[in-house]
mmCIF file with all atom_site columns, C-alpha atoms in Angstrom:
data_model
loop_
_atom_site.group_PDB
_atom_site.id
_atom_site.type_symbol
_atom_site.label_atom_id
_atom_site.label_alt_id
_atom_site.label_comp_id
_atom_site.label_asym_id
_atom_site.label_entity_id
_atom_site.label_seq_id
_atom_site.pdbx_PDB_ins_code
_atom_site.Cartn_x
_atom_site.Cartn_y
_atom_site.Cartn_z
_atom_site.occupancy
_atom_site.B_iso_or_equiv
_atom_site.pdbx_formal_charge
_atom_site.auth_seq_id
_atom_site.auth_comp_id
_atom_site.auth_asym_id
_atom_site.auth_atom_id
_atom_site.pdbx_PDB_model_num
ATOM 1   C CA . UNK A 1 1   ? 152.176 46.301 101.159 1.00 42.00 ? 275 UNK A CA 1
ATOM 2   C CA . UNK A 1 2   ? 151.029 48.276 104.157 1.00 42.00 ? 276 UNK A CA 1
ATOM 3   C CA . UNK A 1 3   ? 147.646 46.534 104.007 1.00 44.00 ? 277 UNK A CA 1
ATOM 4   C CA . UNK A 1 4   ? 149.311 43.103 104.053 1.00 36.00 ? 278 UNK A CA 1
ATOM 5   C CA . UNK A 1 5   ? 151.511 44.130 106.981 1.00 33.00 ? 279 UNK A CA 1
ATOM 6   C CA . UNK A 1 6   ? 148.348 45.190 108.900 1.00 35.00 ? 280 UNK A CA 1
ATOM 7   C CA . UNK A 1 7   ? 146.676 41.812 108.194 1.00 35.00 ? 281 UNK A CA 1
ATOM 8   C CA . UNK A 1 8   ? 149.762 39.955 109.351 1.00 32.00 ? 282 UNK A CA 1
ATOM 9   C CA . UNK A 1 9   ? 150.000 42.109 112.517 1.00 35.00 ? 283 UNK A CA 1
ATOM 10  C CA . UNK A 1 10  ? 146.302 41.385 113.367 1.00 34.00 ? 284 UNK A CA 1
ATOM 11  C CA . UNK A 1 11  ? 146.780 37.692 112.796 1.00 36.00 ? 285 UNK A CA 1
ATOM 12  C CA . UNK A 1 12  ? 149.848 37.663 115.069 1.00 36.00 ? 286 UNK A CA 1
ATOM 13  C CA . UNK A 1 13  ? 147.910 39.428 117.747 1.00 33.00 ? 287 UNK A CA 1
ATOM 14  C CA . UNK A 1 14  ? 145.004 37.009 117.624 1.00 36.00 ? 288 UNK A CA 1
ATOM 15  C CA . UNK A 1 15  ? 147.422 34.022 117.895 1.00 37.00 ? 289 UNK A CA 1
ATOM 16  C CA . UNK A 1 16  ? 149.578 35.521 120.717 1.00 38.00 ? 290 UNK A CA 1
ATOM 17  C CA . UNK A 1 17  ? 149.592 33.767 124.113 1.00 39.00 ? 291 UNK A CA 1
ATOM 18  C CA . UNK A 1 18  ? 148.067 36.906 125.715 1.00 40.00 ? 292 UNK A CA 1
ATOM 19  C CA . UNK A 1 19  ? 144.954 36.682 123.551 1.00 38.00 ? 293 UNK A CA 1
ATOM 20  C CA . UNK A 1 20  ? 144.555 32.837 123.516 1.00 48.00 ? 294 UNK A CA 1
ATOM 21  C CA . UNK A 1 21  ? 142.554 31.853 126.553 1.00 65.00 ? 295 UNK A CA 1
ATOM 22  C CA . UNK A 1 22  ? 140.699 28.724 127.641 1.00 80.00 ? 296 UNK A CA 1
ATOM 23  C CA . UNK A 1 23  ? 136.907 28.621 127.813 1.00 83.00 ? 297 UNK A CA 1
ATOM 24  C CA . UNK A 1 24  ? 135.384 26.000 130.099 1.00 88.00 ? 298 UNK A CA 1
ATOM 25  C CA . UNK A 1 25  ? 132.619 25.469 132.624 1.00 91.00 ? 299 UNK A CA 1
ATOM 26  C CA . UNK A 1 26  ? 133.246 25.197 136.365 1.00 93.00 ? 300 UNK A CA 1
ATOM 27  C CA . UNK A 1 27  ? 133.559 21.512 137.151 1.00 94.00 ? 301 UNK A CA 1
ATOM 28  C CA . UNK A 1 28  ? 132.850 21.905 140.870 1.00 94.00 ? 302 UNK A CA 1
ATOM 29  C CA . UNK A 1 29  ? 134.554 21.287 144.228 1.00 95.00 ? 303 UNK A CA 1
ATOM 30  C CA . UNK A 1 30  ? 137.314 18.744 144.885 1.00 97.00 ? 304 UNK A CA 1
ATOM 31  C CA . UNK A 1 31  ? 134.824 16.127 146.057 1.00 95.00 ? 305 UNK A CA 1
ATOM 32  C CA . UNK A 1 32  ? 133.108 16.167 142.642 1.00 96.00 ? 306 UNK A CA 1
ATOM 33  C CA . UNK A 1 33  ? 136.370 15.575 140.811 1.00 97.00 ? 307 UNK A CA 1
ATOM 34  C CA . UNK A 1 34  ? 137.843 12.512 142.524 1.00 97.00 ? 308 UNK A CA 1
ATOM 35  C CA . UNK A 1 35  ? 136.002 9.910  140.478 1.00 97.00 ? 309 UNK A CA 1
ATOM 36  C CA . UNK A 1 36  ? 137.189 11.105 137.091 1.00 97.00 ? 310 UNK A CA 1
ATOM 37  C CA . UNK A 1 37  ? 140.781 11.977 138.167 1.00 98.00 ? 311 UNK A CA 1
ATOM 38  C CA . UNK A 1 38  ? 143.405 9.632  136.790 1.00 98.00 ? 312 UNK A CA 1
ATOM 39  C CA . UNK A 1 39  ? 145.531 10.180 139.890 1.00 98.00 ? 313 UNK A CA 1
ATOM 40  C CA . UNK A 1 40  ? 145.235 11.952 143.242 1.00 98.00 ? 314 UNK A CA 1
ATOM 41  C CA . UNK A 1 41  ? 148.553 12.620 144.822 1.00 98.00 ? 315 UNK A CA 1
ATOM 42  C CA . UNK A 1 42  ? 149.853 14.284 147.979 1.00 98.00 ? 316 UNK A CA 1
ATOM 43  C CA . UNK A 1 43  ? 153.291 15.849 147.337 1.00 98.00 ? 317 UNK A CA 1
ATOM 44  C CA . UNK A 1 44  ? 155.724 18.775 147.764 1.00 98.00 ? 318 UNK A CA 1
ATOM 45  C CA . UNK A 1 45  ? 156.621 21.147 144.961 1.00 98.00 ? 319 UNK A CA 1
ATOM 46  C CA . UNK A 1 46  ? 160.357 21.003 144.493 1.00 98.00 ? 320 UNK A CA 1
ATOM 47  C CA . UNK A 1 47  ? 161.101 22.708 141.147 1.00 98.00 ? 321 UNK A CA 1
ATOM 48  C CA . UNK A 1 48  ? 159.618 24.794 138.293 1.00 98.00 ? 322 UNK A CA 1
ATOM 49  C CA . UNK A 1 49  ? 160.477 24.540 134.614 1.00 95.00 ? 323 UNK A CA 1
ATOM 50  C CA . UNK A 1 50  ? 158.589 26.689 132.023 1.00 96.00 ? 324 UNK A CA 1
ATOM 51  C CA . UNK A 1 51  ? 154.901 25.786 132.380 1.00 96.00 ? 325 UNK A CA 1
ATOM 52  C CA . UNK A 1 52  ? 155.505 22.734 134.554 1.00 97.00 ? 326 UNK A CA 1
ATOM 53  C CA . UNK A 1 53  ? 156.577 21.928 138.102 1.00 98.00 ? 327 UNK A CA 1
ATOM 54  C CA . UNK A 1 54  ? 157.952 18.819 139.734 1.00 98.00 ? 328 UNK A CA 1
ATOM 55  C CA . UNK A 1 55  ? 156.579 17.311 142.956 1.00 98.00 ? 329 UNK A CA 1
ATOM 56  C CA . UNK A 1 56  ? 158.090 14.823 145.316 1.00 98.00 ? 330 UNK A CA 1
ATOM 57  C CA . UNK A 1 57  ? 155.429 12.179 145.855 1.00 98.00 ? 331 UNK A CA 1
ATOM 58  C CA . UNK A 1 58  ? 154.542 11.644 149.496 1.00 98.00 ? 332 UNK A CA 1
ATOM 59  C CA . UNK A 1 59  ? 151.445 9.543  148.982 1.00 98.00 ? 333 UNK A CA 1
ATOM 60  C CA . UNK A 1 60  ? 149.122 8.352  146.231 1.00 98.00 ? 334 UNK A CA 1
ATOM 61  C CA . UNK A 1 61  ? 145.516 8.721  147.356 1.00 98.00 ? 335 UNK A CA 1
ATOM 62  C CA . UNK A 1 62  ? 144.278 7.326  143.990 1.00 98.00 ? 336 UNK A CA 1
ATOM 63  C CA . UNK A 1 63  ? 146.111 5.442  141.278 1.00 97.00 ? 337 UNK A CA 1
ATOM 64  C CA . UNK A 1 64  ? 149.608 3.922  141.176 1.00 95.00 ? 338 UNK A CA 1
ATOM 65  C CA . UNK A 1 65  ? 152.832 5.817  140.685 1.00 95.00 ? 339 UNK A CA 1
ATOM 66  C CA . UNK A 1 66  ? 156.202 4.218  141.131 1.00 94.00 ? 340 UNK A CA 1
ATOM 67  C CA . UNK A 1 67  ? 158.285 7.347  140.489 1.00 97.00 ? 341 UNK A CA 1
ATOM 68  C CA . UNK A 1 68  ? 159.331 9.391  143.515 1.00 97.00 ? 342 UNK A CA 1
ATOM 69  C CA . UNK A 1 69  ? 159.268 12.583 141.450 1.00 98.00 ? 343 UNK A CA 1
ATOM 70  C CA . UNK A 1 70  ? 156.533 13.485 138.903 1.00 98.00 ? 344 UNK A CA 1
ATOM 71  C CA . UNK A 1 71  ? 156.048 16.385 136.539 1.00 97.00 ? 345 UNK A CA 1
ATOM 72  C CA . UNK A 1 72  ? 152.842 18.321 136.354 1.00 98.00 ? 346 UNK A CA 1
ATOM 73  C CA . UNK A 1 73  ? 152.091 20.599 133.375 1.00 97.00 ? 347 UNK A CA 1
ATOM 74  C CA . UNK A 1 74  ? 150.004 23.794 133.653 1.00 97.00 ? 348 UNK A CA 1
ATOM 75  C CA . UNK A 1 75  ? 148.761 26.596 131.463 1.00 94.00 ? 349 UNK A CA 1
ATOM 76  C CA . UNK A 1 76  ? 150.126 26.947 127.928 1.00 89.00 ? 350 UNK A CA 1
ATOM 77  C CA . UNK A 1 77  ? 148.392 28.746 125.090 1.00 84.00 ? 351 UNK A CA 1
ATOM 78  C CA . UNK A 1 78  ? 144.640 27.965 125.343 1.00 83.00 ? 352 UNK A CA 1
ATOM 79  C CA . UNK A 1 79  ? 144.945 24.807 127.530 1.00 87.00 ? 353 UNK A CA 1
ATOM 80  C CA . UNK A 1 80  ? 142.422 24.978 130.395 1.00 93.00 ? 354 UNK A CA 1
ATOM 81  C CA . UNK A 1 81  ? 145.092 24.278 132.970 1.00 96.00 ? 355 UNK A CA 1
ATOM 82  C CA . UNK A 1 82  ? 146.187 25.965 136.184 1.00 96.00 ? 356 UNK A CA 1
ATOM 83  C CA . UNK A 1 83  ? 148.946 28.572 136.348 1.00 96.00 ? 357 UNK A CA 1
ATOM 84  C CA . UNK A 1 84  ? 152.038 26.922 137.788 1.00 97.00 ? 358 UNK A CA 1
ATOM 85  C CA . UNK A 1 85  ? 153.096 30.166 139.500 1.00 96.00 ? 359 UNK A CA 1
ATOM 86  C CA . UNK A 1 86  ? 150.388 29.564 142.081 1.00 96.00 ? 360 UNK A CA 1
ATOM 87  C CA . UNK A 1 87  ? 152.246 26.562 143.503 1.00 98.00 ? 361 UNK A CA 1
ATOM 88  C CA . UNK A 1 88  ? 155.439 27.719 145.147 1.00 98.00 ? 362 UNK A CA 1
ATOM 89  C CA . UNK A 1 89  ? 158.458 25.578 145.836 1.00 98.00 ? 363 UNK A CA 1
ATOM 90  C CA . UNK A 1 90  ? 158.412 23.769 149.177 1.00 98.00 ? 364 UNK A CA 1
ATOM 91  C CA . UNK A 1 91  ? 154.651 23.859 149.516 1.00 98.00 ? 365 UNK A CA 1
ATOM 92  C CA . UNK A 1 92  ? 152.560 20.701 149.940 1.00 98.00 ? 366 UNK A CA 1
ATOM 93  C CA . UNK A 1 93  ? 149.342 19.919 147.996 1.00 98.00 ? 367 UNK A CA 1
ATOM 94  C CA . UNK A 1 94  ? 146.852 17.308 147.147 1.00 98.00 ? 368 UNK A CA 1
ATOM 95  C CA . UNK A 1 95  ? 146.294 17.360 143.388 1.00 98.00 ? 369 UNK A CA 1
ATOM 96  C CA . UNK A 1 96  ? 143.568 15.680 141.270 1.00 98.00 ? 370 UNK A CA 1
ATOM 97  C CA . UNK A 1 97  ? 145.391 15.069 138.023 1.00 98.00 ? 371 UNK A CA 1
ATOM 98  C CA . UNK A 1 98  ? 144.877 13.916 134.392 1.00 97.00 ? 372 UNK A CA 1
ATOM 99  C CA . UNK A 1 99  ? 147.624 11.667 132.988 1.00 97.00 ? 373 UNK A CA 1
ATOM 100 C CA . UNK A 1 100 ? 148.996 12.666 129.615 1.00 96.00 ? 374 UNK A CA 1
ATOM 101 C CA . UNK A 1 101 ? 148.560 9.713  127.274 1.00 95.00 ? 375 UNK A CA 1
ATOM 102 C CA . UNK A 1 102 ? 149.426 11.281 123.949 1.00 94.00 ? 376 UNK A CA 1
ATOM 103 C CA . UNK A 1 103 ? 150.808 14.494 122.609 1.00 91.00 ? 377 UNK A CA 1
ATOM 104 C CA . UNK A 1 104 ? 148.609 16.388 120.108 1.00 88.00 ? 378 UNK A CA 1
ATOM 105 C CA . UNK A 1 105 ? 149.994 17.739 116.889 1.00 86.00 ? 379 UNK A CA 1
ATOM 106 C CA . UNK A 1 106 ? 152.045 20.779 117.573 1.00 82.00 ? 380 UNK A CA 1
ATOM 107 C CA . UNK A 1 107 ? 152.058 20.101 121.318 1.00 85.00 ? 381 UNK A CA 1
ATOM 108 C CA . UNK A 1 108 ? 155.842 19.866 121.605 1.00 81.00 ? 382 UNK A CA 1
ATOM 109 C CA . UNK A 1 109 ? 158.514 22.172 120.192 1.00 80.00 ? 383 UNK A CA 1
ATOM 110 C CA . UNK A 1 110 ? 162.112 20.906 120.598 1.00 80.00 ? 384 UNK A CA 1
ATOM 111 C CA . UNK A 1 111 ? 163.294 24.495 120.717 1.00 81.00 ? 385 UNK A CA 1
ATOM 112 C CA . UNK A 1 112 ? 161.204 25.204 123.878 1.00 84.00 ? 386 UNK A CA 1
ATOM 113 C CA . UNK A 1 113 ? 161.019 21.774 125.643 1.00 82.00 ? 387 UNK A CA 1
ATOM 114 C CA . UNK A 1 114 ? 160.095 23.370 128.939 1.00 88.00 ? 388 UNK A CA 1
ATOM 115 C CA . UNK A 1 115 ? 157.118 25.175 127.517 1.00 92.00 ? 389 UNK A CA 1
ATOM 116 C CA . UNK A 1 116 ? 154.800 22.610 125.863 1.00 93.00 ? 390 UNK A CA 1
ATOM 117 C CA . UNK A 1 117 ? 151.747 20.482 126.193 1.00 94.00 ? 391 UNK A CA 1
ATOM 118 C CA . UNK A 1 118 ? 153.764 17.962 128.268 1.00 93.00 ? 392 UNK A CA 1
ATOM 119 C CA . UNK A 1 119 ? 155.239 14.504 127.955 1.00 92.00 ? 393 UNK A CA 1
ATOM 120 C CA . UNK A 1 120 ? 153.593 11.135 127.830 1.00 95.00 ? 394 UNK A CA 1
ATOM 121 C CA . UNK A 1 121 ? 153.112 9.610  131.315 1.00 96.00 ? 395 UNK A CA 1
ATOM 122 C CA . UNK A 1 122 ? 153.421 13.056 133.004 1.00 97.00 ? 396 UNK A CA 1
ATOM 123 C CA . UNK A 1 123 ? 150.395 14.768 134.419 1.00 98.00 ? 397 UNK A CA 1
ATOM 124 C CA . UNK A 1 124 ? 148.333 17.849 133.700 1.00 97.00 ? 398 UNK A CA 1
ATOM 125 C CA . UNK A 1 125 ? 146.467 20.044 136.239 1.00 98.00 ? 399 UNK A CA 1
ATOM 126 C CA . UNK A 1 126 ? 143.062 21.431 135.093 1.00 96.00 ? 400 UNK A CA 1
ATOM 127 C CA . UNK A 1 127 ? 141.931 24.836 136.283 1.00 95.00 ? 401 UNK A CA 1
ATOM 128 C CA . UNK A 1 128 ? 138.179 24.812 135.780 1.00 95.00 ? 402 UNK A CA 1
ATOM 129 C CA . UNK A 1 129 ? 137.447 23.268 139.108 1.00 96.00 ? 403 UNK A CA 1
ATOM 130 C CA . UNK A 1 130 ? 138.984 22.849 142.583 1.00 96.00 ? 404 UNK A CA 1
ATOM 131 C CA . UNK A 1 131 ? 141.573 20.368 141.502 1.00 98.00 ? 405 UNK A CA 1
ATOM 132 C CA . UNK A 1 132 ? 143.922 21.130 144.358 1.00 98.00 ? 406 UNK A CA 1
ATOM 133 C CA . UNK A 1 133 ? 143.897 21.366 148.138 1.00 97.00 ? 407 UNK A CA 1
ATOM 134 C CA . UNK A 1 134 ? 146.654 22.927 150.331 1.00 97.00 ? 408 UNK A CA 1
ATOM 135 C CA . UNK A 1 135 ? 148.207 20.435 152.724 1.00 98.00 ? 409 UNK A CA 1
ATOM 136 C CA . UNK A 1 136 ? 148.967 21.587 156.241 1.00 95.00 ? 410 UNK A CA 1
ATOM 137 C CA . UNK A 1 137 ? 150.379 18.832 158.359 1.00 96.00 ? 411 UNK A CA 1
ATOM 138 C CA . UNK A 1 138 ? 147.919 15.891 158.270 1.00 97.00 ? 412 UNK A CA 1
ATOM 139 C CA . UNK A 1 139 ? 145.047 18.019 157.029 1.00 97.00 ? 413 UNK A CA 1
ATOM 140 C CA . UNK A 1 140 ? 144.075 19.887 153.834 1.00 97.00 ? 414 UNK A CA 1
ATOM 141 C CA . UNK A 1 141 ? 142.198 23.094 153.171 1.00 95.00 ? 415 UNK A CA 1
ATOM 142 C CA . UNK A 1 142 ? 140.452 24.398 150.146 1.00 95.00 ? 416 UNK A CA 1
ATOM 143 C CA . UNK A 1 143 ? 137.123 23.965 148.335 1.00 94.00 ? 417 UNK A CA 1
ATOM 144 C CA . UNK A 1 144 ? 136.172 20.386 149.148 1.00 95.00 ? 418 UNK A CA 1
ATOM 145 C CA . UNK A 1 145 ? 132.385 20.643 148.956 1.00 92.00 ? 419 UNK A CA 1
ATOM 146 C CA . UNK A 1 146 ? 131.294 24.212 148.082 1.00 88.00 ? 420 UNK A CA 1
ATOM 147 C CA . UNK A 1 147 ? 129.276 24.348 144.881 1.00 83.00 ? 421 UNK A CA 1
ATOM 148 C CA . UNK A 1 148 ? 129.855 28.020 144.179 1.00 80.00 ? 422 UNK A CA 1
ATOM 149 C CA . UNK A 1 149 ? 131.353 28.771 140.802 1.00 79.00 ? 423 UNK A CA 1
ATOM 150 C CA . UNK A 1 150 ? 135.091 29.540 140.685 1.00 85.00 ? 424 UNK A CA 1
ATOM 151 C CA . UNK A 1 151 ? 135.504 28.953 144.394 1.00 86.00 ? 425 UNK A CA 1
ATOM 152 C CA . UNK A 1 152 ? 138.991 27.545 144.972 1.00 90.00 ? 426 UNK A CA 1
ATOM 153 C CA . UNK A 1 153 ? 139.491 28.062 148.663 1.00 87.00 ? 427 UNK A CA 1
ATOM 154 C CA . UNK A 1 154 ? 136.154 27.535 150.449 1.00 77.00 ? 428 UNK A CA 1
ATOM 155 C CA . UNK A 1 155 ? 135.017 28.771 153.880 1.00 75.00 ? 429 UNK A CA 1
ATOM 156 C CA . UNK A 1 156 ? 135.744 25.660 155.932 1.00 81.00 ? 430 UNK A CA 1
ATOM 157 C CA . UNK A 1 157 ? 138.171 24.390 158.492 1.00 88.00 ? 431 UNK A CA 1
ATOM 158 C CA . UNK A 1 158 ? 140.935 21.988 157.385 1.00 94.00 ? 432 UNK A CA 1
ATOM 159 C CA . UNK A 1 159 ? 139.874 18.307 156.830 1.00 96.00 ? 433 UNK A CA 1
ATOM 160 C CA . UNK A 1 160 ? 142.051 15.368 157.692 1.00 97.00 ? 434 UNK A CA 1
ATOM 161 C CA . UNK A 1 161 ? 143.929 13.720 154.779 1.00 98.00 ? 435 UNK A CA 1
ATOM 162 C CA . UNK A 1 162 ? 142.673 10.380 156.082 1.00 98.00 ? 436 UNK A CA 1
ATOM 163 C CA . UNK A 1 163 ? 139.080 11.574 155.711 1.00 97.00 ? 437 UNK A CA 1
ATOM 164 C CA . UNK A 1 164 ? 139.809 12.577 152.150 1.00 98.00 ? 438 UNK A CA 1
ATOM 165 C CA . UNK A 1 165 ? 141.358 9.163  151.549 1.00 98.00 ? 439 UNK A CA 1
ATOM 166 C CA . UNK A 1 166 ? 138.262 7.439  152.940 1.00 98.00 ? 440 UNK A CA 1
ATOM 167 C CA . UNK A 1 167 ? 136.006 9.623  150.824 1.00 97.00 ? 441 UNK A CA 1
ATOM 168 C CA . UNK A 1 168 ? 137.998 8.647  147.653 1.00 98.00 ? 442 UNK A CA 1
ATOM 169 C CA . UNK A 1 169 ? 137.769 5.017  148.655 1.00 98.00 ? 443 UNK A CA 1
ATOM 170 C CA . UNK A 1 170 ? 133.920 5.300  149.169 1.00 97.00 ? 444 UNK A CA 1
ATOM 171 C CA . UNK A 1 171 ? 134.192 4.804  152.939 1.00 97.00 ? 445 UNK A CA 1
ATOM 172 C CA . UNK A 1 172 ? 133.255 8.359  153.904 1.00 96.00 ? 446 UNK A CA 1
ATOM 173 C CA . UNK A 1 173 ? 130.409 10.633 152.870 1.00 94.00 ? 447 UNK A CA 1
ATOM 174 C CA . UNK A 1 174 ? 129.910 14.337 152.142 1.00 90.00 ? 448 UNK A CA 1
ATOM 175 C CA . UNK A 1 175 ? 128.320 14.586 155.535 1.00 91.00 ? 449 UNK A CA 1
ATOM 176 C CA . UNK A 1 176 ? 131.521 13.236 157.113 1.00 93.00 ? 450 UNK A CA 1
ATOM 177 C CA . UNK A 1 177 ? 133.549 15.953 155.397 1.00 93.00 ? 451 UNK A CA 1
ATOM 178 C CA . UNK A 1 178 ? 131.155 18.787 156.245 1.00 88.00 ? 452 UNK A CA 1
ATOM 179 C CA . UNK A 1 179 ? 130.856 17.640 159.922 1.00 89.00 ? 453 UNK A CA 1
ATOM 180 C CA . UNK A 1 180 ? 134.661 17.589 160.308 1.00 90.00 ? 454 UNK A CA 1
ATOM 181 C CA . UNK A 1 181 ? 135.213 20.870 158.480 1.00 84.00 ? 455 UNK A CA 1
ATOM 182 C CA . UNK A 1 182 ? 132.435 22.845 160.252 1.00 74.00 ? 456 UNK A CA 1
ATOM 183 C CA . UNK A 1 183 ? 131.646 24.411 156.899 1.00 62.00 ? 457 UNK A CA 1
ATOM 184 C CA . UNK A 1 184 ? 130.414 27.958 157.365 1.00 52.00 ? 458 UNK A CA 1
ATOM 185 C CA . UNK A 1 185 ? 126.962 28.575 155.927 1.00 47.00 ? 459 UNK A CA 1
ATOM 186 C CA . UNK A 1 186 ? 126.198 31.957 157.643 1.00 42.00 ? 460 UNK A CA 1
ATOM 187 C CA . UNK A 1 187 ? 124.948 35.027 155.762 1.00 46.00 ? 461 UNK A CA 1
ATOM 188 C CA . UNK A 1 188 ? 128.431 36.660 156.064 1.00 48.00 ? 462 UNK A CA 1
ATOM 189 C CA . UNK A 1 189 ? 130.108 33.571 154.624 1.00 47.00 ? 463 UNK A CA 1
ATOM 190 C CA . UNK A 1 190 ? 127.647 33.507 151.757 1.00 47.00 ? 464 UNK A CA 1
ATOM 191 C CA . UNK A 1 191 ? 128.435 37.116 150.996 1.00 52.00 ? 465 UNK A CA 1
ATOM 192 C CA . UNK A 1 192 ? 132.201 36.411 150.962 1.00 51.00 ? 466 UNK A CA 1
ATOM 193 C CA . UNK A 1 193 ? 131.580 33.542 148.604 1.00 47.00 ? 467 UNK A CA 1
ATOM 194 C CA . UNK A 1 194 ? 129.507 35.740 146.331 1.00 49.00 ? 468 UNK A CA 1
ATOM 195 C CA . UNK A 1 195 ? 132.348 38.292 146.210 1.00 50.00 ? 469 UNK A CA 1
ATOM 196 C CA . UNK A 1 196 ? 134.829 35.571 145.266 1.00 48.00 ? 470 UNK A CA 1
ATOM 197 C CA . UNK A 1 197 ? 132.451 34.373 142.601 1.00 46.00 ? 471 UNK A CA 1
ATOM 198 C CA . UNK A 1 198 ? 132.657 37.822 141.057 1.00 53.00 ? 472 UNK A CA 1
ATOM 199 C CA . UNK A 1 199 ? 136.492 37.727 141.237 1.00 53.00 ? 473 UNK A CA 1
ATOM 200 C CA . UNK A 1 200 ? 136.869 40.023 144.288 1.00 48.00 ? 474 UNK A CA 1
ATOM 201 C CA . UNK A 1 201 ? 139.578 39.029 146.683 1.00 46.00 ? 475 UNK A CA 1
ATOM 202 C CA . UNK A 1 202 ? 140.660 35.805 145.034 1.00 44.00 ? 476 UNK A CA 1
ATOM 203 C CA . UNK A 1 203 ? 144.395 35.020 144.591 1.00 45.00 ? 477 UNK A CA 1
ATOM 204 C CA . UNK A 1 204 ? 143.782 32.515 141.790 1.00 46.00 ? 478 UNK A CA 1
ATOM 205 C CA . UNK A 1 205 ? 143.756 33.313 138.060 1.00 47.00 ? 479 UNK A CA 1
ATOM 206 C CA . UNK A 1 206 ? 140.440 32.360 136.431 1.00 47.00 ? 480 UNK A CA 1
#
């Protein structure tokens, strides 16, 4: 009996949320992700529920969305999604999102409706790339063009939201973004990026 209990305990440990973790390759900076995103939205975080948060839509930079408020689902079990705790209430962001089209088997538990894979027509926020930019007035900051692995913030000045919109629409280039941002490429900046690549001084969960 003791041996069976030990086997059950090990199995429970292996299946626990703390052990389950996603495994994925870095998909790149925000500018690499715009083509494949189902929607790109500027909005303000207004509420958190379990592993999701709601945003009030200010502007759709890509795609169509007729709801004023949409729900975005983050990390749960081994989903390669962002941690929702990183997006505080009353903060503004530009998100590159995947729309949830179907729920996989076991993806929804009626007993924990606020902790799940999500709902059809809601959105999910991947984590293995710079899928978000912090909005500050009419500009955004974050990793827009840096190719360094696991670099979420980037060493560059804020870029206008209109420039991002034109880039998404194919009317602006990488050069336009870099020129406006004055992206730092000095030796000191490269060292800071290398430290972030190794997980030193980053606020984001990898």
